[in-house]
PDB file of C-alpha atoms in Angstrom:
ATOM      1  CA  UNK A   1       7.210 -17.918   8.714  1.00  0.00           C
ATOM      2  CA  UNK A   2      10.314 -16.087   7.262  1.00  0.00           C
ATOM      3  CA  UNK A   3      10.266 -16.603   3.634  1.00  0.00           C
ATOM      4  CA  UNK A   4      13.774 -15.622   2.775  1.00  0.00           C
ATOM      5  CA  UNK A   5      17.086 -15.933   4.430  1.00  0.00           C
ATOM      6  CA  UNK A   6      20.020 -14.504   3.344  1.00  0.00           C
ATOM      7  CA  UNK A   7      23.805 -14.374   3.839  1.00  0.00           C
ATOM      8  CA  UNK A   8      26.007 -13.549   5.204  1.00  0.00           C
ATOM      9  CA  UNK A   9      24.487 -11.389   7.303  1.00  0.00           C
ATOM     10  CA  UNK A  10      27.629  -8.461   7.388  1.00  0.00           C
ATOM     11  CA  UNK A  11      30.121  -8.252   4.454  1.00  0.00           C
ATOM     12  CA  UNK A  12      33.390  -6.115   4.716  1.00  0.00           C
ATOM     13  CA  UNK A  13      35.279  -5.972   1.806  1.00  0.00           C
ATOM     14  CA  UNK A  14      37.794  -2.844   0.542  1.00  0.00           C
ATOM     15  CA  UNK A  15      37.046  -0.599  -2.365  1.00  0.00           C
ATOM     16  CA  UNK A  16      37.185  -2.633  -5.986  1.00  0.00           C
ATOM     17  CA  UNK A  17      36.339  -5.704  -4.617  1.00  0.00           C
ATOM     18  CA  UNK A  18      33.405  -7.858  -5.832  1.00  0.00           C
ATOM     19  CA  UNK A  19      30.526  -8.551  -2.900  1.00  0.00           C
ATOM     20  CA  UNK A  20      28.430 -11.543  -3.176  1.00  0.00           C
ATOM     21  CA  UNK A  21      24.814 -11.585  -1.560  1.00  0.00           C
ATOM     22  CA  UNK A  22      22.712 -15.242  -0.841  1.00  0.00           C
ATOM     23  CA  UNK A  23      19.269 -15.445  -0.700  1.00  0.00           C
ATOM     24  CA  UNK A  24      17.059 -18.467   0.168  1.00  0.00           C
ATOM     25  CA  UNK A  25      13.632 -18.755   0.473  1.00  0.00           C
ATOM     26  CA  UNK A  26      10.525 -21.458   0.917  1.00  0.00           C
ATOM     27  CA  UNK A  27       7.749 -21.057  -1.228  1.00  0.00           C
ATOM     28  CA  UNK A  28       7.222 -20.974  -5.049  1.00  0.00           C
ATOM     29  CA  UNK A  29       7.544 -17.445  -6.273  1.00  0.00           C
ATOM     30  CA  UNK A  30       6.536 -15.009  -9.098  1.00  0.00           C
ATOM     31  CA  UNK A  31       9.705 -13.178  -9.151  1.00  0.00           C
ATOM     32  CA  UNK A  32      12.180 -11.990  -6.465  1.00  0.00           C
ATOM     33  CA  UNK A  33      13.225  -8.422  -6.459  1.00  0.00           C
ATOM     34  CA  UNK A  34      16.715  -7.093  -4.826  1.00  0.00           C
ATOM     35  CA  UNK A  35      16.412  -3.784  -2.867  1.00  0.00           C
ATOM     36  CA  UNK A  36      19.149  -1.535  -0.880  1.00  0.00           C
ATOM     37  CA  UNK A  37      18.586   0.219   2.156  1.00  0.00           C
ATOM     38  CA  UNK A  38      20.996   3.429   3.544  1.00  0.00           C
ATOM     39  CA  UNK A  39      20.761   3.949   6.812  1.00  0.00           C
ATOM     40  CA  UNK A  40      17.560   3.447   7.937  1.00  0.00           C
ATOM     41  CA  UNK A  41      16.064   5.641   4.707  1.00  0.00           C
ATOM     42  CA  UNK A  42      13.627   4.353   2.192  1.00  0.00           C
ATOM     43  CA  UNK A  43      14.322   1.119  -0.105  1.00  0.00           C
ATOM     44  CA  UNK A  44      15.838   1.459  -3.795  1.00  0.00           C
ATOM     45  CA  UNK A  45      14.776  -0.884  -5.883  1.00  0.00           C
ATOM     46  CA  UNK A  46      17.781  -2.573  -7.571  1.00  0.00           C
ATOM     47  CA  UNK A  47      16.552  -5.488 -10.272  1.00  0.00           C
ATOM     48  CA  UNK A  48      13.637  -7.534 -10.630  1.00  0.00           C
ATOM     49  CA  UNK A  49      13.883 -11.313 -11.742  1.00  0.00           C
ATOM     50  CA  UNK A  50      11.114 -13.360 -12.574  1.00  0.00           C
ATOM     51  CA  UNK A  51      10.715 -17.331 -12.232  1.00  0.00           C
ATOM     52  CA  UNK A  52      11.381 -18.624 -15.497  1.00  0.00           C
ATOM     53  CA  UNK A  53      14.789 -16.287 -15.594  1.00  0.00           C
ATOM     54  CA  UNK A  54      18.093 -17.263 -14.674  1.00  0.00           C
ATOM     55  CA  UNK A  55      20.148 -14.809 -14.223  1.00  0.00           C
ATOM     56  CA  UNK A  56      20.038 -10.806 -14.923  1.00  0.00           C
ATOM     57  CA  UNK A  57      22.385  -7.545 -15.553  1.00  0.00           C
ATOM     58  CA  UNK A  58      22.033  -4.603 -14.584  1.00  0.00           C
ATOM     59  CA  UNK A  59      25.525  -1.946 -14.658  1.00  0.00           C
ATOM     60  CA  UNK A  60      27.437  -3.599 -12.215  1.00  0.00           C
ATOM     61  CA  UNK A  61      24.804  -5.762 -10.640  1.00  0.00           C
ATOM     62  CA  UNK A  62      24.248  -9.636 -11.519  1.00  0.00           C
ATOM     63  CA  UNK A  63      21.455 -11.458 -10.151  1.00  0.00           C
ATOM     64  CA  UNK A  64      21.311 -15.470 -10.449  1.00  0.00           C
ATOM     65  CA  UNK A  65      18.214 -17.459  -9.552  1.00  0.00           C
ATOM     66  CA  UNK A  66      17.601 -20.997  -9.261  1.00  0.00           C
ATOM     67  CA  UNK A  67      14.267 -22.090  -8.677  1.00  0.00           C
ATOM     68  CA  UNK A  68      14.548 -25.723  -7.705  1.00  0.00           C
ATOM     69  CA  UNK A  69      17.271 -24.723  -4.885  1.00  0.00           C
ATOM     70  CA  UNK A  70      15.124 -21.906  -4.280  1.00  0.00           C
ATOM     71  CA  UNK A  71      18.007 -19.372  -3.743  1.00  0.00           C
ATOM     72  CA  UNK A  72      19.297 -16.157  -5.653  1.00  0.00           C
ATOM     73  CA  UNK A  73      22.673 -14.432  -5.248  1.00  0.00           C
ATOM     74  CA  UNK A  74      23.188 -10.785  -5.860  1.00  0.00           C
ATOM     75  CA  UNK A  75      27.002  -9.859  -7.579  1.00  0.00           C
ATOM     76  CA  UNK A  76      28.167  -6.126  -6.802  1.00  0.00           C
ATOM     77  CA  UNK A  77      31.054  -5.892  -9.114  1.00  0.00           C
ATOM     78  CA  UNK A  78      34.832  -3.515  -8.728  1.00  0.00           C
ATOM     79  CA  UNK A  79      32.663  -2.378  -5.409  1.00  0.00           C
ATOM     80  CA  UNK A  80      32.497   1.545  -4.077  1.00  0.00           C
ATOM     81  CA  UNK A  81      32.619   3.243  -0.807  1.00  0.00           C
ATOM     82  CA  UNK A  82      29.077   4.361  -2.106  1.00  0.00           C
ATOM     83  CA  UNK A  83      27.789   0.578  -2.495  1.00  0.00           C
ATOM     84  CA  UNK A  84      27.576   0.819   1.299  1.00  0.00           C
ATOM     85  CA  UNK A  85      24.312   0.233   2.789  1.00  0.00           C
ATOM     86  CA  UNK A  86      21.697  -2.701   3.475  1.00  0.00           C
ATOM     87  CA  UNK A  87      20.871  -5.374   1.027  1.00  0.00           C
ATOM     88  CA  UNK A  88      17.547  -7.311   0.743  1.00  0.00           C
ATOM     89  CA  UNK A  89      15.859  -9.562  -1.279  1.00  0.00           C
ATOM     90  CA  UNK A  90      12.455  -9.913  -1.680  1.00  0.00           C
ATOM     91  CA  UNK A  91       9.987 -12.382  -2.882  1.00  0.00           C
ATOM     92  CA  UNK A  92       6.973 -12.159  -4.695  1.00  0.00           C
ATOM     93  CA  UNK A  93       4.731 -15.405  -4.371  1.00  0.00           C
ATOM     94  CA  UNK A  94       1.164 -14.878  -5.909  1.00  0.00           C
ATOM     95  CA  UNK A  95       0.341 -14.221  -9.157  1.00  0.00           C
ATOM     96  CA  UNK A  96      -3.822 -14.056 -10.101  1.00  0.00           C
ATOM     97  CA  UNK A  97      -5.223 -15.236 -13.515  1.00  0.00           C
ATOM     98  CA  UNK A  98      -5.231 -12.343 -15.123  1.00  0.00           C
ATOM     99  CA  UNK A  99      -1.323 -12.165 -14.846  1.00  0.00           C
ATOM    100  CA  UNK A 100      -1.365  -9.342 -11.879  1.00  0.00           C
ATOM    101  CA  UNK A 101       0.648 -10.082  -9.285  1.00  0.00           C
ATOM    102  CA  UNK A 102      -0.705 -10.161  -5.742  1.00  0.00           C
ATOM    103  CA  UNK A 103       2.657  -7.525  -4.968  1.00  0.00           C
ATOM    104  CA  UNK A 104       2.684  -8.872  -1.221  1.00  0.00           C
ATOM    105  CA  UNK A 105       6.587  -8.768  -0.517  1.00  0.00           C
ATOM    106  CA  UNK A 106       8.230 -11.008   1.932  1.00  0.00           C
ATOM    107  CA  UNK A 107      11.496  -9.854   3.108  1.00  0.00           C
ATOM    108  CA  UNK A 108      14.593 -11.762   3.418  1.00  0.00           C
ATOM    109  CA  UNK A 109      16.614 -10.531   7.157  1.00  0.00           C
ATOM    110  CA  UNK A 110      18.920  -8.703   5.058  1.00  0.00           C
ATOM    111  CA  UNK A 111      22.545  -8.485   4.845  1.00  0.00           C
ATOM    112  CA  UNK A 112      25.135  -5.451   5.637  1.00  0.00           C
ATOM    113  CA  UNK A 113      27.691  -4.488   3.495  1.00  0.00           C
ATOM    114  CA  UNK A 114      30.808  -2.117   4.539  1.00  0.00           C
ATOM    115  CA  UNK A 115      33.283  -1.150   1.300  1.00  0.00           C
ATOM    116  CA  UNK A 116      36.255   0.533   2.886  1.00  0.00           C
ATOM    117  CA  UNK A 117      37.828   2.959   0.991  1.00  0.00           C
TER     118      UNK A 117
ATOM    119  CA  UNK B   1       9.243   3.877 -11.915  1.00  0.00           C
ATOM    120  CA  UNK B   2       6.770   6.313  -9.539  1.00  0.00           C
ATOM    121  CA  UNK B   3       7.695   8.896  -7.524  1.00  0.00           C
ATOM    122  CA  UNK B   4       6.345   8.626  -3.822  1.00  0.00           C
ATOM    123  CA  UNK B   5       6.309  10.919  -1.241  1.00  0.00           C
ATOM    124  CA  UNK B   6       5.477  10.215   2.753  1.00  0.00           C
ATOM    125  CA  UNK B   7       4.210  12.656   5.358  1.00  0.00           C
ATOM    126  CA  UNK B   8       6.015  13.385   8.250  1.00  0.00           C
ATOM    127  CA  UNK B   9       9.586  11.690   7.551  1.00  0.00           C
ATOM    128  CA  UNK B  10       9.560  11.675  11.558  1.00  0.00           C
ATOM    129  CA  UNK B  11       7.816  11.900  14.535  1.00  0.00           C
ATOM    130  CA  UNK B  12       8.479  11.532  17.988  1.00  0.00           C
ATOM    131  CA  UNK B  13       4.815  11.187  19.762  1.00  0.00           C
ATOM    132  CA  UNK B  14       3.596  10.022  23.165  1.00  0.00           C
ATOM    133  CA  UNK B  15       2.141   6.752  24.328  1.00  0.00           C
ATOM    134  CA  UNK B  16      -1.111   6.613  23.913  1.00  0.00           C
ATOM    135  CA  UNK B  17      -1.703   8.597  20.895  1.00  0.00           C
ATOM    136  CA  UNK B  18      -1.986   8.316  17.194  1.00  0.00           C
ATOM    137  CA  UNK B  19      -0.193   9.210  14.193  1.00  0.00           C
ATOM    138  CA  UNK B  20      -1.497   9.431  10.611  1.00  0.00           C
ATOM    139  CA  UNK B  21       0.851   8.814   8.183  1.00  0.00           C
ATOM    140  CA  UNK B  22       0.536   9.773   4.442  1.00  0.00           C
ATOM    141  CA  UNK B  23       1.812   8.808   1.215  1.00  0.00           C
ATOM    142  CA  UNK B  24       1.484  10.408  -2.293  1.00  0.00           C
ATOM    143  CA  UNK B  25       2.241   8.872  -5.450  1.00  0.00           C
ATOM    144  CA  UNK B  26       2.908  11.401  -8.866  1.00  0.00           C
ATOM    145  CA  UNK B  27       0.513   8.041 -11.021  1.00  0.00           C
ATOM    146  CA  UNK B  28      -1.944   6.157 -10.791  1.00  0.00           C
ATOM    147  CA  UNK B  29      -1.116   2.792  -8.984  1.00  0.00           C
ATOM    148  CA  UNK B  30      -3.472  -0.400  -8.567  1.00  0.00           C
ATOM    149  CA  UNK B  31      -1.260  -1.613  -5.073  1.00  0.00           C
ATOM    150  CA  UNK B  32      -0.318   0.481  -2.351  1.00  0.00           C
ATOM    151  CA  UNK B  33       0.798  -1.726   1.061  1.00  0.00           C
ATOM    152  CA  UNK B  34       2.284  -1.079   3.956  1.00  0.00           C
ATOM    153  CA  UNK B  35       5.192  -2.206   5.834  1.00  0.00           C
ATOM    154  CA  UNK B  36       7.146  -1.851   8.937  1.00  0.00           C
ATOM    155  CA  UNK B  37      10.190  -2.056  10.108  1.00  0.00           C
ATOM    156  CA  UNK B  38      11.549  -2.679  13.566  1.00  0.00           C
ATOM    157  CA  UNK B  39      14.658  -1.677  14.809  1.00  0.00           C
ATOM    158  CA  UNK B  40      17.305  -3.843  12.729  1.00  0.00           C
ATOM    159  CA  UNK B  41      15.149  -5.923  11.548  1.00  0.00           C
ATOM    160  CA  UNK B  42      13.806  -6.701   8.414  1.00  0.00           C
ATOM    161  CA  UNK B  43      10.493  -5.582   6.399  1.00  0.00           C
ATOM    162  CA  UNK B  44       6.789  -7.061   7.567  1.00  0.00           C
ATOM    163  CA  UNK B  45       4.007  -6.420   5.566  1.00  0.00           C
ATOM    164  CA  UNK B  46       1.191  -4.439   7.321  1.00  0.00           C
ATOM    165  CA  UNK B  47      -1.526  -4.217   4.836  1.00  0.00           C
ATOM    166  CA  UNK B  48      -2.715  -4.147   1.066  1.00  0.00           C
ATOM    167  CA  UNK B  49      -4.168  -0.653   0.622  1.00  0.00           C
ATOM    168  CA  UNK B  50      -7.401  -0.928  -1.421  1.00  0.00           C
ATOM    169  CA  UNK B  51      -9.056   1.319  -3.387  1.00  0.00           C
ATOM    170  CA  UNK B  52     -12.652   1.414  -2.578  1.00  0.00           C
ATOM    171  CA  UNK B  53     -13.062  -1.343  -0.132  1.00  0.00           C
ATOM    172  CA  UNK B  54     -11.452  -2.302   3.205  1.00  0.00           C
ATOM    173  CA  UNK B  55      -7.539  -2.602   3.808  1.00  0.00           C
ATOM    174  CA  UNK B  56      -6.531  -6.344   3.630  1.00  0.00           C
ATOM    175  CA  UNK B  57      -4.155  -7.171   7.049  1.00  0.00           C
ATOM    176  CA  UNK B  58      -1.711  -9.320   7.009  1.00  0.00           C
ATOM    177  CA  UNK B  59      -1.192 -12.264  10.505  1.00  0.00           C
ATOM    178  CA  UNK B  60      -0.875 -10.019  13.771  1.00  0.00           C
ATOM    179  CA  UNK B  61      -2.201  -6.876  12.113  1.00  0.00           C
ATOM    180  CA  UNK B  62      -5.541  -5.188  12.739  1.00  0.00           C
ATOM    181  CA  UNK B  63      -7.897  -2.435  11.683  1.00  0.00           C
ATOM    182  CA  UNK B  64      -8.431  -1.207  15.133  1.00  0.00           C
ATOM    183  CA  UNK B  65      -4.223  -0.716  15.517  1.00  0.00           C
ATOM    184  CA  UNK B  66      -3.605   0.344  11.769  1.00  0.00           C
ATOM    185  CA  UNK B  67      -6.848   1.957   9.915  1.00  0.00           C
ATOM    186  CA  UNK B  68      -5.532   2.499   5.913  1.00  0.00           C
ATOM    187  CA  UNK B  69      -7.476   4.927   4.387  1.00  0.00           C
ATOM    188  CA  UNK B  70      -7.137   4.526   0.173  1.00  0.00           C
ATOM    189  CA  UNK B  71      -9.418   7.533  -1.339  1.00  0.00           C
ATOM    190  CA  UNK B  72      -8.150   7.232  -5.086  1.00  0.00           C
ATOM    191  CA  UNK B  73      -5.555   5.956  -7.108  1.00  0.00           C
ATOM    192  CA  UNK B  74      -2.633   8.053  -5.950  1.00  0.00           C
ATOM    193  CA  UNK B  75      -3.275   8.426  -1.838  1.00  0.00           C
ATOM    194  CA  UNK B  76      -3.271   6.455   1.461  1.00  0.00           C
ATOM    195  CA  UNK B  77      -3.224   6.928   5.005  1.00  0.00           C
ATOM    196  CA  UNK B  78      -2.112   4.531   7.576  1.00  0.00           C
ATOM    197  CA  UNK B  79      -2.437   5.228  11.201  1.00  0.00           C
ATOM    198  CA  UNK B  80      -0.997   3.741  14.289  1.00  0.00           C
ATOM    199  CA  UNK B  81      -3.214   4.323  16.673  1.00  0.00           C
ATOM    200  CA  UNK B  82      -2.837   4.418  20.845  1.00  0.00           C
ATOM    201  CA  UNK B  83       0.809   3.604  20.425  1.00  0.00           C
ATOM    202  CA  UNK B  84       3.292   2.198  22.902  1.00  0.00           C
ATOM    203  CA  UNK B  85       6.907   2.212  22.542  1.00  0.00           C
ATOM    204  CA  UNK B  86       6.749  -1.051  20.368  1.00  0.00           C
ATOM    205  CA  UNK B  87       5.264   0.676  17.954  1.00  0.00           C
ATOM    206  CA  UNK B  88       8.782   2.703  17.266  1.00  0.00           C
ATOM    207  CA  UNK B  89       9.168   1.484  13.569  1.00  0.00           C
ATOM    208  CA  UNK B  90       9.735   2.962  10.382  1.00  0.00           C
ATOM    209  CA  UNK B  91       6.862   2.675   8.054  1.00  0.00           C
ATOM    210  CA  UNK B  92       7.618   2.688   4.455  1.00  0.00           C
ATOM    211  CA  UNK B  93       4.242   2.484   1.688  1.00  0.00           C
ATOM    212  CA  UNK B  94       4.908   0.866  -0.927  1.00  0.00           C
ATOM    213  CA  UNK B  95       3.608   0.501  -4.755  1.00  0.00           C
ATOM    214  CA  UNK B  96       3.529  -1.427  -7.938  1.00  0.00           C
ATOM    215  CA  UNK B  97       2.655   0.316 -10.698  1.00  0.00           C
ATOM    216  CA  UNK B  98      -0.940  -0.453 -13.368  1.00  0.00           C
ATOM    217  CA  UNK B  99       1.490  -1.596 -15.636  1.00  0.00           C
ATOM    218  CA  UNK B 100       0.094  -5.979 -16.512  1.00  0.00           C
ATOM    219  CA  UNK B 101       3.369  -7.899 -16.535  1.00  0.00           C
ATOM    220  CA  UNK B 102       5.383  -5.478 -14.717  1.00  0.00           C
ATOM    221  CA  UNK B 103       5.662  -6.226 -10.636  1.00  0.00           C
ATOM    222  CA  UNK B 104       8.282  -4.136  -9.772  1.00  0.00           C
ATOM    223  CA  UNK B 105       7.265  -2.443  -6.472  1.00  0.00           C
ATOM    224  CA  UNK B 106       8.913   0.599  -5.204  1.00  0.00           C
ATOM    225  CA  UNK B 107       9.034   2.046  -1.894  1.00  0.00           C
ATOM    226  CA  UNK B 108       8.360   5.433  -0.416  1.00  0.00           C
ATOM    227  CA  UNK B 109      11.603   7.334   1.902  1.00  0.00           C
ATOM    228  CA  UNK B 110       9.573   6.258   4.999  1.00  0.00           C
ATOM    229  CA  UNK B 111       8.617   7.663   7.748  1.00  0.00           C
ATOM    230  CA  UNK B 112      10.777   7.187  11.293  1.00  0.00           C
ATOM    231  CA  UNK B 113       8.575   6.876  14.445  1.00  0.00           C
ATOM    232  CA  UNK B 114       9.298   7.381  18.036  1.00  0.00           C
ATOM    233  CA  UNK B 115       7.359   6.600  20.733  1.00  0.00           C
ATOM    234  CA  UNK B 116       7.887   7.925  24.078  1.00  0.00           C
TER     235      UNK B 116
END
């Protein structure tokens, strides 16, 4: 089954504004990493946060996590024409005993977000 | 981070045959996988690219549709084999680095396939 869901699923905001990303998922995870996708290319990876944190910076990026609603938010701050592209989150479940994580990635649907100039 | 490199970027094949797709990586990783992704639609997880042994597959996946080829440390093949237009995907690799305690994964440009 779909591990994460996220929302909404299209965001349109104008240049400067602040875009805020939902993501929900099932299981009990390792960490949960937040990627962005431009047209149909390859996946950048944006911030990694791990289960026992709660929330992360990165520039103008703030990721929240809370484990016991099982949902994480992604925070693109004073927003550019050049933030425009695919979001995703994804979610790490498995870790082994020697601390390696099993690195199998489920995907949340994703969510599309237009800055207008 | 790594630096990972697919061959082609795009194809546009036939029904019925197969493609091999590569990807390179500039370090030494302990995962590789493989994804897909559909038209508009999200990532799936294909396969866990082992080094040495057998590919692990994911539900719905299968050797016979998606041999993985993992040589050393730095290379993998996937191909699709006897495709049909379902098979029109992109299909990114992906790797996390032999670094214990660090599980950021990072993804390869992909490659865009057509099937005709």
């Amino acid at each position: 089954s779909q591990q994460g869901e996220e929302d909404p699923q299209a965001l349109s905001i104008q240049e400067g504004e602040n875009a805020t990303m939902n993501c929900s998922y099932k299981t009990s995870i390792n960490n949960l990493q937040w990627y962005r996708q431009n047209s149909g290319r390859g996946l950048v990876h944006l911030i990694l946060i791990r289960s026992n944190e709660r929330e992360k910076h990165s520039g103008r990026l703030r990721v929240t996590l809370d484990t016991s609603k099982k949902s994480s938010s992604l925070l693109i701050t004073a927003s550019r024409a050049a933030d425009t592209a695919s979001y995703f989150c994804a979610t790490d479940a498995a870790i082994d005993a020697g601390g390696t994580s099993y690195g199998k990635l489920t995907f949340g649907q994703g969510t599309i977000l237009t800055v207008h100039p | 981070s790594a630096v990972i490199s697919q061959k082609p970027s795009r194809d546009i094949c036939q029904r019925g045959t197969s493609l091999t797709i590569q990807c390179q990586v500039d370090s030494q990783v302990t995962m590789m996988f493989w994804y897909r992704q559909q038209p508009g639609q999200s990532l799936t997880l294909i396969a866990t690219a082992n080094q040495g042994s057998e590919a692990t597959y994911e539900s719905g996946f299968v050797i016979d549709k998606f041999p993985i080829s993992r040589p050393n440390l730095t290379f993998s093949t996937l191909t699709v084999s006897n495709m049909s237009p379902e098979d029109s995907s992109i299909y990114l690799c992906s790797v996390e680095p032999l670094r214990l305690g660090v599980y950021e994964q990072y993804f390869g440009p992909g490659t865009r396939l057509t099937v005709t």
